[in-house]
Amino acid sequence: MKYAFPDNFWWGSASSALQTEGAREGETTWDYWFAREPNRFHNGVGPQQTSTFYQHWKTDIQLLKQLNHNSFRTSISWARLIPDGIGEVNPETVDFYHQVIDELNEQGITPFITLFHFDMPMAMQAIGGWENREVVDAYARYAQICFELFGDRVLHWFTFNEPIVPVEGGYLYDFHYPNVVDFRRAATVAYHTVLAHAKAVQAYRAGHYAGEIGIVLNLTPSYPRSQNPADVKAAHIADLMFNRSFLDPVLRGEYPADLVALLKAYDQLPACKPEDSALIAEGKIDLLGVNYYQPRRVKCRDSAVNPQAPFMPEWFFDNYDMPGRKMNPYRGWEIYAPGIYDILVNLRDNYGNPRCFISENGMGVENEQRFIENGQINDKYRIEFISEHLTWLHKGISEGCNCLGYHMWTFIDNWSWCNAYKNRYGFIQLDVETQQRTIKKSGEWFAATALNNSFEQE
Ligand code: BG6
């Protein structure tokens, strides 16, 4: 069967500044944390060792072209643009992003730009990061500066990439700096991130720019183990905490009432100001990026909560290891392609069918060298992964979902936070030592699919 996609469908991939650019001026929390605890990073490899996009951006854009990308998302690094977060703009950084954006446009690759992809300037973290409302204002100023500098040539902006991840990593589960475990502080960070998002949207609207503004959320559909009310409630609470805590404010302009009631009942609500709700209502977006990697399967708790333990989302559910689920063993994530369809249908039926696209989807695999055939990684598993997800995406579109494109994580194998280079996601293999780039089989498959705007499958 042939799966054809709508005209002007966005085919591309996503990456981020810190994961690709390489060592430069402007310290982030990652540089700071790595200098102190390199053991927290796979094989002790830190954010200095990247695919050197800062040097190789021009040839890398040629490779994007070879993969027939018509669009590409990367991020601007706040710390590199404004090293202390609030003061002078670094002119060299401005020149760099100007060149990248211009070259992408010249090559017919539409730039999609994210303003914050996990990379808090250390100077901002030193004053409390997202816990401090001054950082919210500093971010809004940074966003405005980016719109003024690049807003005439960038028509698709994203305020944040996966804003729930720094909340989970930094304030609940200890896999991002500042390694705090404290739900109330996590809720404050999440809340202030929504305020920062809304202020950036406000600034964008005030500037009357030609393009559109959105956010990228990692949506993990929550599936209950059974239809037993206790399992269903567990899935509902997981959905409120991990999806709707950002999805509702950015699409509906307000928080779900039952999320607010739940946090209130456990005295976990962040401090709010009376003017916040009007601001949040102004943060409604034009375009939603959906990152989808895995579903969340949950069941009601089997054991009582230890009341002395820190308050955590898991007070309300247990994770459910469904027998026989298909796993990506390297990342430990379930592979469940229908999830992409369920997300789109939920957006269509419950959120007014917003303009959206799949902004990340992908499969990280360890030791891909073992799949080299005639000098090229034959990553059949990745082609299978993509085509399976695309068939479900296609079904969503054919049933009226407003999905405008599909971007993969990622373009060239890149440095991946605490996992460093453990799992490789790229269409292009990177030799970290020599910086040599070699297109994988999946890159060729994707290039053909993008060119034809379709693919064939039995
Ligand atoms: C997404 C992020 O969560 O997944 C990326 O936007 C990240 O920055 C990617 O690299 C893959 O996840 P991981 O943890 O395997 O690197």
JSON list of C-alpha atoms in Angstrom, two decimals, residues 49-224:
[
{"chain": "A", "resi": 49, "resn": "GLN", "atom": "CA", "xyz": [32.27, 16.66, 22.80]},
{"chain": "A", "resi": 50, "resn": "THR", "atom": "CA", "xyz": [29.64, 17.23, 20.17]},
{"chain": "A", "resi": 51, "resn": "SER", "atom": "CA", "xyz": [29.19, 16.91, 16.44]},
{"chain": "A", "resi": 52, "resn": "THR", "atom": "CA", "xyz": [30.85, 20.36, 16.16]},
{"chain": "A", "resi": 53, "resn": "PHE", "atom": "CA", "xyz": [27.99, 22.12, 14.38]},
{"chain": "A", "resi": 54, "resn": "TYR", "atom": "CA", "xyz": [29.63, 25.43, 15.31]},
{"chain": "A", "resi": 55, "resn": "GLN", "atom": "CA", "xyz": [32.44, 24.61, 12.85]},
{"chain": "A", "resi": 56, "resn": "HIS", "atom": "CA", "xyz": [30.62, 22.38, 10.38]},
{"chain": "A", "resi": 57, "resn": "TRP", "atom": "CA", "xyz": [27.24, 24.06, 10.08]},
{"chain": "A", "resi": 58, "resn": "LYS", "atom": "CA", "xyz": [27.65, 24.78, 6.38]},
{"chain": "A", "resi": 59, "resn": "THR", "atom": "CA", "xyz": [28.53, 21.24, 5.33]},
{"chain": "A", "resi": 60, "resn": "ASP", "atom": "CA", "xyz": [25.94, 19.87, 7.75]},
{"chain": "A", "resi": 61, "resn": "ILE", "atom": "CA", "xyz": [23.26, 21.93, 6.03]},
{"chain": "A", "resi": 62, "resn": "GLN", "atom": "CA", "xyz": [24.40, 20.33, 2.75]},
{"chain": "A", "resi": 63, "resn": "LEU", "atom": "CA", "xyz": [23.78, 16.96, 4.40]},
{"chain": "A", "resi": 64, "resn": "LEU", "atom": "CA", "xyz": [20.30, 18.07, 5.45]},
{"chain": "A", "resi": 65, "resn": "LYS", "atom": "CA", "xyz": [19.71, 18.87, 1.82]},
{"chain": "A", "resi": 66, "resn": "GLN", "atom": "CA", "xyz": [20.96, 15.46, 0.79]},
{"chain": "A", "resi": 67, "resn": "LEU", "atom": "CA", "xyz": [18.37, 13.97, 3.16]},
{"chain": "A", "resi": 68, "resn": "ASN", "atom": "CA", "xyz": [15.70, 16.03, 1.35]},
{"chain": "A", "resi": 69, "resn": "HIS", "atom": "CA", "xyz": [14.70, 17.93, 4.46]},
{"chain": "A", "resi": 70, "resn": "ASN", "atom": "CA", "xyz": [12.34, 20.80, 3.77]},
{"chain": "A", "resi": 71, "resn": "SER", "atom": "CA", "xyz": [12.48, 21.88, 7.43]},
{"chain": "A", "resi": 72, "resn": "PHE", "atom": "CA", "xyz": [14.81, 21.51, 10.40]},
{"chain": "A", "resi": 73, "resn": "ARG", "atom": "CA", "xyz": [14.51, 22.40, 14.08]},
{"chain": "A", "resi": 74, "resn": "THR", "atom": "CA", "xyz": [17.35, 23.45, 16.27]},
{"chain": "A", "resi": 75, "resn": "SER", "atom": "CA", "xyz": [17.62, 25.77, 19.25]},
{"chain": "A", "resi": 76, "resn": "ILE", "atom": "CA", "xyz": [19.32, 29.03, 20.12]},
{"chain": "A", "resi": 77, "resn": "SER", "atom": "CA", "xyz": [21.49, 28.84, 23.21]},
{"chain": "A", "resi": 78, "resn": "TRP", "atom": "CA", "xyz": [20.46, 31.53, 25.67]},
{"chain": "A", "resi": 79, "resn": "ALA", "atom": "CA", "xyz": [23.80, 31.25, 27.53]},
{"chain": "A", "resi": 80, "resn": "ARG", "atom": "CA", "xyz": [25.77, 31.70, 24.32]},
{"chain": "A", "resi": 81, "resn": "LEU", "atom": "CA", "xyz": [23.69, 34.63, 23.12]},
{"chain": "A", "resi": 82, "resn": "ILE", "atom": "CA", "xyz": [23.63, 36.39, 26.51]},
{"chain": "A", "resi": 83, "resn": "PRO", "atom": "CA", "xyz": [26.34, 34.79, 28.68]},
{"chain": "A", "resi": 84, "resn": "ASP", "atom": "CA", "xyz": [25.10, 36.20, 32.00]},
{"chain": "A", "resi": 85, "resn": "GLY", "atom": "CA", "xyz": [21.45, 35.68, 31.00]},
{"chain": "A", "resi": 86, "resn": "ILE", "atom": "CA", "xyz": [20.42, 39.30, 31.39]},
{"chain": "A", "resi": 87, "resn": "GLY", "atom": "CA", "xyz": [23.12, 41.61, 30.01]},
{"chain": "A", "resi": 88, "resn": "GLU", "atom": "CA", "xyz": [25.04, 42.15, 26.80]},
{"chain": "A", "resi": 89, "resn": "VAL", "atom": "CA", "xyz": [24.41, 40.13, 23.68]},
{"chain": "A", "resi": 90, "resn": "ASN", "atom": "CA", "xyz": [27.49, 38.34, 22.29]},
{"chain": "A", "resi": 91, "resn": "PRO", "atom": "CA", "xyz": [27.91, 39.60, 18.67]},
{"chain": "A", "resi": 92, "resn": "GLU", "atom": "CA", "xyz": [29.79, 36.46, 17.56]},
{"chain": "A", "resi": 93, "resn": "THR", "atom": "CA", "xyz": [26.84, 34.32, 18.57]},
{"chain": "A", "resi": 94, "resn": "VAL", "atom": "CA", "xyz": [24.47, 36.63, 16.73]},
{"chain": "A", "resi": 95, "resn": "ASP", "atom": "CA", "xyz": [26.59, 36.25, 13.58]},
{"chain": "A", "resi": 96, "resn": "PHE", "atom": "CA", "xyz": [26.64, 32.47, 13.95]},
{"chain": "A", "resi": 97, "resn": "TYR", "atom": "CA", "xyz": [22.87, 32.11, 14.19]},
{"chain": "A", "resi": 98, "resn": "HIS", "atom": "CA", "xyz": [22.37, 34.65, 11.37]},
{"chain": "A", "resi": 99, "resn": "GLN", "atom": "CA", "xyz": [24.58, 32.53, 9.12]},
{"chain": "A", "resi": 100, "resn": "VAL", "atom": "CA", "xyz": [22.84, 29.29, 10.02]},
{"chain": "A", "resi": 101, "resn": "ILE", "atom": "CA", "xyz": [19.35, 30.71, 9.55]},
{"chain": "A", "resi": 102, "resn": "ASP", "atom": "CA", "xyz": [20.26, 32.39, 6.26]},
{"chain": "A", "resi": 103, "resn": "GLU", "atom": "CA", "xyz": [21.93, 29.28, 4.88]},
{"chain": "A", "resi": 104, "resn": "LEU", "atom": "CA", "xyz": [18.95, 27.10, 5.81]},
{"chain": "A", "resi": 105, "resn": "ASN", "atom": "CA", "xyz": [16.57, 29.49, 4.08]},
{"chain": "A", "resi": 106, "resn": "GLU", "atom": "CA", "xyz": [18.82, 29.72, 1.03]},
{"chain": "A", "resi": 107, "resn": "GLN", "atom": "CA", "xyz": [18.88, 25.94, 0.75]},
{"chain": "A", "resi": 108, "resn": "GLY", "atom": "CA", "xyz": [15.09, 25.75, 0.93]},
{"chain": "A", "resi": 109, "resn": "ILE", "atom": "CA", "xyz": [15.07, 24.27, 4.44]},
{"chain": "A", "resi": 110, "resn": "THR", "atom": "CA", "xyz": [12.63, 26.10, 6.69]},
{"chain": "A", "resi": 111, "resn": "PRO", "atom": "CA", "xyz": [14.22, 26.84, 10.06]},
{"chain": "A", "resi": 112, "resn": "PHE", "atom": "CA", "xyz": [12.16, 25.96, 13.13]},
{"chain": "A", "resi": 113, "resn": "ILE", "atom": "CA", "xyz": [13.75, 27.57, 16.16]},
{"chain": "A", "resi": 114, "resn": "THR", "atom": "CA", "xyz": [13.42, 26.61, 19.83]},
{"chain": "A", "resi": 115, "resn": "LEU", "atom": "CA", "xyz": [14.38, 29.14, 22.49]},
{"chain": "A", "resi": 116, "resn": "PHE", "atom": "CA", "xyz": [15.08, 26.77, 25.37]},
{"chain": "A", "resi": 117, "resn": "HIS", "atom": "CA", "xyz": [16.14, 23.14, 25.06]},
{"chain": "A", "resi": 118, "resn": "PHE", "atom": "CA", "xyz": [17.21, 22.15, 28.62]},
{"chain": "A", "resi": 119, "resn": "ASP", "atom": "CA", "xyz": [20.17, 24.57, 28.61]},
{"chain": "A", "resi": 120, "resn": "MET", "atom": "CA", "xyz": [19.74, 27.03, 31.48]},
{"chain": "A", "resi": 121, "resn": "PRO", "atom": "CA", "xyz": [22.52, 29.65, 31.65]},
{"chain": "A", "resi": 122, "resn": "MET", "atom": "CA", "xyz": [24.46, 28.91, 34.83]},
{"chain": "A", "resi": 123, "resn": "ALA", "atom": "CA", "xyz": [24.23, 32.58, 35.84]},
{"chain": "A", "resi": 124, "resn": "MET", "atom": "CA", "xyz": [20.45, 32.21, 35.86]},
{"chain": "A", "resi": 125, "resn": "GLN", "atom": "CA", "xyz": [20.52, 28.91, 37.76]},
{"chain": "A", "resi": 126, "resn": "ALA", "atom": "CA", "xyz": [22.76, 30.56, 40.34]},
{"chain": "A", "resi": 127, "resn": "ILE", "atom": "CA", "xyz": [19.89, 32.88, 41.26]},
{"chain": "A", "resi": 128, "resn": "GLY", "atom": "CA", "xyz": [17.39, 30.01, 41.49]},
{"chain": "A", "resi": 129, "resn": "GLY", "atom": "CA", "xyz": [16.65, 29.09, 37.88]},
{"chain": "A", "resi": 130, "resn": "TRP", "atom": "CA", "xyz": [12.93, 28.69, 37.15]},
{"chain": "A", "resi": 131, "resn": "GLU", "atom": "CA", "xyz": [12.14, 28.94, 40.86]},
{"chain": "A", "resi": 132, "resn": "ASN", "atom": "CA", "xyz": [12.88, 32.67, 40.63]},
{"chain": "A", "resi": 133, "resn": "ARG", "atom": "CA", "xyz": [10.46, 34.97, 38.82]},
{"chain": "A", "resi": 134, "resn": "GLU", "atom": "CA", "xyz": [13.38, 37.22, 37.85]},
{"chain": "A", "resi": 135, "resn": "VAL", "atom": "CA", "xyz": [14.53, 34.39, 35.58]},
{"chain": "A", "resi": 136, "resn": "VAL", "atom": "CA", "xyz": [11.08, 34.38, 33.97]},
{"chain": "A", "resi": 137, "resn": "ASP", "atom": "CA", "xyz": [11.57, 38.07, 33.12]},
{"chain": "A", "resi": 138, "resn": "ALA", "atom": "CA", "xyz": [15.13, 37.49, 31.92]},
{"chain": "A", "resi": 139, "resn": "TYR", "atom": "CA", "xyz": [13.86, 34.71, 29.62]},
{"chain": "A", "resi": 140, "resn": "ALA", "atom": "CA", "xyz": [11.12, 36.99, 28.24]},
{"chain": "A", "resi": 141, "resn": "ARG", "atom": "CA", "xyz": [13.77, 39.61, 27.42]},
{"chain": "A", "resi": 142, "resn": "TYR", "atom": "CA", "xyz": [15.96, 36.95, 25.77]},
{"chain": "A", "resi": 143, "resn": "ALA", "atom": "CA", "xyz": [12.98, 35.77, 23.70]},
{"chain": "A", "resi": 144, "resn": "GLN", "atom": "CA", "xyz": [12.22, 39.30, 22.59]},
{"chain": "A", "resi": 145, "resn": "ILE", "atom": "CA", "xyz": [15.84, 39.84, 21.57]},
{"chain": "A", "resi": 146, "resn": "CYS", "atom": "CA", "xyz": [15.70, 36.67, 19.44]},
{"chain": "A", "resi": 147, "resn": "PHE", "atom": "CA", "xyz": [12.47, 37.78, 17.76]},
{"chain": "A", "resi": 148, "resn": "GLU", "atom": "CA", "xyz": [14.02, 41.18, 16.98]},
{"chain": "A", "resi": 149, "resn": "LEU", "atom": "CA", "xyz": [17.23, 39.66, 15.65]},
{"chain": "A", "resi": 150, "resn": "PHE", "atom": "CA", "xyz": [15.85, 36.74, 13.65]},
{"chain": "A", "resi": 151, "resn": "GLY", "atom": "CA", "xyz": [12.06, 37.18, 13.48]},
{"chain": "A", "resi": 152, "resn": "ASP", "atom": "CA", "xyz": [12.06, 38.37, 9.89]},
{"chain": "A", "resi": 153, "resn": "ARG", "atom": "CA", "xyz": [13.59, 35.08, 8.66]},
{"chain": "A", "resi": 154, "resn": "VAL", "atom": "CA", "xyz": [12.36, 32.56, 11.22]},
{"chain": "A", "resi": 155, "resn": "LEU", "atom": "CA", "xyz": [8.64, 31.94, 10.85]},
{"chain": "A", "resi": 156, "resn": "HIS", "atom": "CA", "xyz": [8.20, 29.02, 13.29]},
{"chain": "A", "resi": 157, "resn": "TRP", "atom": "CA", "xyz": [9.21, 29.63, 16.90]},
{"chain": "A", "resi": 158, "resn": "PHE", "atom": "CA", "xyz": [9.00, 27.35, 19.91]},
{"chain": "A", "resi": 159, "resn": "THR", "atom": "CA", "xyz": [9.31, 28.76, 23.39]},
{"chain": "A", "resi": 160, "resn": "PHE", "atom": "CA", "xyz": [10.41, 25.49, 25.02]},
{"chain": "A", "resi": 161, "resn": "ASN", "atom": "CA", "xyz": [11.35, 21.95, 24.15]},
{"chain": "A", "resi": 162, "resn": "GLU", "atom": "CA", "xyz": [9.77, 19.38, 26.50]},
{"chain": "A", "resi": 163, "resn": "PRO", "atom": "CA", "xyz": [9.44, 21.73, 29.48]},
{"chain": "A", "resi": 164, "resn": "ILE", "atom": "CA", "xyz": [8.32, 18.88, 31.76]},
{"chain": "A", "resi": 165, "resn": "VAL", "atom": "CA", "xyz": [11.74, 17.22, 31.41]},
{"chain": "A", "resi": 166, "resn": "PRO", "atom": "CA", "xyz": [13.78, 19.79, 33.39]},
{"chain": "A", "resi": 167, "resn": "VAL", "atom": "CA", "xyz": [11.01, 19.59, 36.03]},
{"chain": "A", "resi": 168, "resn": "GLU", "atom": "CA", "xyz": [11.29, 15.81, 36.23]},
{"chain": "A", "resi": 169, "resn": "GLY", "atom": "CA", "xyz": [15.05, 15.68, 35.85]},
{"chain": "A", "resi": 170, "resn": "GLY", "atom": "CA", "xyz": [16.02, 18.63, 38.03]},
{"chain": "A", "resi": 171, "resn": "TYR", "atom": "CA", "xyz": [13.38, 18.53, 40.79]},
{"chain": "A", "resi": 172, "resn": "LEU", "atom": "CA", "xyz": [11.90, 15.01, 41.02]},
{"chain": "A", "resi": 173, "resn": "TYR", "atom": "CA", "xyz": [14.04, 12.20, 39.64]},
{"chain": "A", "resi": 174, "resn": "ASP", "atom": "CA", "xyz": [17.62, 13.46, 39.86]},
{"chain": "A", "resi": 175, "resn": "PHE", "atom": "CA", "xyz": [18.81, 13.30, 36.24]},
{"chain": "A", "resi": 176, "resn": "HIS", "atom": "CA", "xyz": [19.34, 17.03, 35.57]},
{"chain": "A", "resi": 177, "resn": "TYR", "atom": "CA", "xyz": [21.05, 19.71, 37.61]},
{"chain": "A", "resi": 178, "resn": "PRO", "atom": "CA", "xyz": [20.24, 20.96, 40.32]},
{"chain": "A", "resi": 179, "resn": "ASN", "atom": "CA", "xyz": [19.36, 17.39, 41.42]},
{"chain": "A", "resi": 180, "resn": "VAL", "atom": "CA", "xyz": [16.62, 18.37, 43.84]},
{"chain": "A", "resi": 181, "resn": "VAL", "atom": "CA", "xyz": [13.87, 15.98, 44.93]},
{"chain": "A", "resi": 182, "resn": "ASP", "atom": "CA", "xyz": [10.99, 18.18, 46.05]},
{"chain": "A", "resi": 183, "resn": "PHE", "atom": "CA", "xyz": [7.54, 18.18, 44.46]},
{"chain": "A", "resi": 184, "resn": "ARG", "atom": "CA", "xyz": [6.56, 21.67, 45.60]},
{"chain": "A", "resi": 185, "resn": "ARG", "atom": "CA", "xyz": [9.69, 23.14, 44.06]},
{"chain": "A", "resi": 186, "resn": "ALA", "atom": "CA", "xyz": [9.06, 21.05, 40.93]},
{"chain": "A", "resi": 187, "resn": "ALA", "atom": "CA", "xyz": [5.54, 22.49, 40.70]},
{"chain": "A", "resi": 188, "resn": "THR", "atom": "CA", "xyz": [6.94, 26.02, 41.06]},
{"chain": "A", "resi": 189, "resn": "VAL", "atom": "CA", "xyz": [9.47, 25.39, 38.28]},
{"chain": "A", "resi": 190, "resn": "ALA", "atom": "CA", "xyz": [6.71, 24.03, 36.01]},
{"chain": "A", "resi": 191, "resn": "TYR", "atom": "CA", "xyz": [4.43, 26.96, 36.81]},
{"chain": "A", "resi": 192, "resn": "HIS", "atom": "CA", "xyz": [7.10, 29.57, 36.17]},
{"chain": "A", "resi": 193, "resn": "THR", "atom": "CA", "xyz": [8.01, 27.85, 32.90]},
{"chain": "A", "resi": 194, "resn": "VAL", "atom": "CA", "xyz": [4.41, 28.29, 31.78]},
{"chain": "A", "resi": 195, "resn": "LEU", "atom": "CA", "xyz": [4.58, 31.97, 32.78]},
{"chain": "A", "resi": 196, "resn": "ALA", "atom": "CA", "xyz": [7.85, 32.38, 30.85]},
{"chain": "A", "resi": 197, "resn": "HIS", "atom": "CA", "xyz": [6.24, 30.71, 27.83]},
{"chain": "A", "resi": 198, "resn": "ALA", "atom": "CA", "xyz": [3.24, 33.05, 28.05]},
{"chain": "A", "resi": 199, "resn": "LYS", "atom": "CA", "xyz": [5.46, 36.13, 28.33]},
{"chain": "A", "resi": 200, "resn": "ALA", "atom": "CA", "xyz": [7.37, 35.09, 25.22]},
{"chain": "A", "resi": 201, "resn": "VAL", "atom": "CA", "xyz": [4.10, 34.57, 23.33]},
{"chain": "A", "resi": 202, "resn": "GLN", "atom": "CA", "xyz": [2.95, 38.00, 24.53]},
{"chain": "A", "resi": 203, "resn": "ALA", "atom": "CA", "xyz": [6.18, 39.60, 23.26]},
{"chain": "A", "resi": 204, "resn": "TYR", "atom": "CA", "xyz": [5.83, 37.81, 19.92]},
{"chain": "A", "resi": 205, "resn": "ARG", "atom": "CA", "xyz": [2.27, 39.00, 19.45]},
{"chain": "A", "resi": 206, "resn": "ALA", "atom": "CA", "xyz": [3.22, 42.55, 20.45]},
{"chain": "A", "resi": 207, "resn": "GLY", "atom": "CA", "xyz": [5.94, 42.60, 17.77]},
{"chain": "A", "resi": 208, "resn": "HIS", "atom": "CA", "xyz": [3.48, 41.64, 14.99]},
{"chain": "A", "resi": 209, "resn": "TYR", "atom": "CA", "xyz": [5.94, 39.26, 13.39]},
{"chain": "A", "resi": 210, "resn": "ALA", "atom": "CA", "xyz": [5.02, 37.43, 10.22]},
{"chain": "A", "resi": 211, "resn": "GLY", "atom": "CA", "xyz": [5.35, 33.90, 11.60]},
{"chain": "A", "resi": 212, "resn": "GLU", "atom": "CA", "xyz": [3.86, 31.71, 14.28]},
{"chain": "A", "resi": 213, "resn": "ILE", "atom": "CA", "xyz": [4.76, 30.68, 17.79]},
{"chain": "A", "resi": 214, "resn": "GLY", "atom": "CA", "xyz": [4.28, 27.44, 19.65]},
{"chain": "A", "resi": 215, "resn": "ILE", "atom": "CA", "xyz": [5.84, 25.01, 22.06]},
{"chain": "A", "resi": 216, "resn": "VAL", "atom": "CA", "xyz": [7.19, 21.46, 21.82]},
{"chain": "A", "resi": 217, "resn": "LEU", "atom": "CA", "xyz": [5.73, 19.01, 24.35]},
{"chain": "A", "resi": 218, "resn": "ASN", "atom": "CA", "xyz": [6.63, 15.39, 24.91]},
{"chain": "A", "resi": 219, "resn": "LEU", "atom": "CA", "xyz": [3.22, 13.80, 25.14]},
{"chain": "A", "resi": 220, "resn": "THR", "atom": "CA", "xyz": [3.15, 10.33, 26.68]},
{"chain": "A", "resi": 221, "resn": "PRO", "atom": "CA", "xyz": [-0.33, 8.84, 26.40]},
{"chain": "A", "resi": 222, "resn": "SER", "atom": "CA", "xyz": [-1.27, 7.22, 29.72]},
{"chain": "A", "resi": 223, "resn": "TYR", "atom": "CA", "xyz": [-2.82, 3.80, 29.30]},
{"chain": "A", "resi": 224, "resn": "PRO", "atom": "CA", "xyz": [-4.46, 2.15, 32.32]}
]
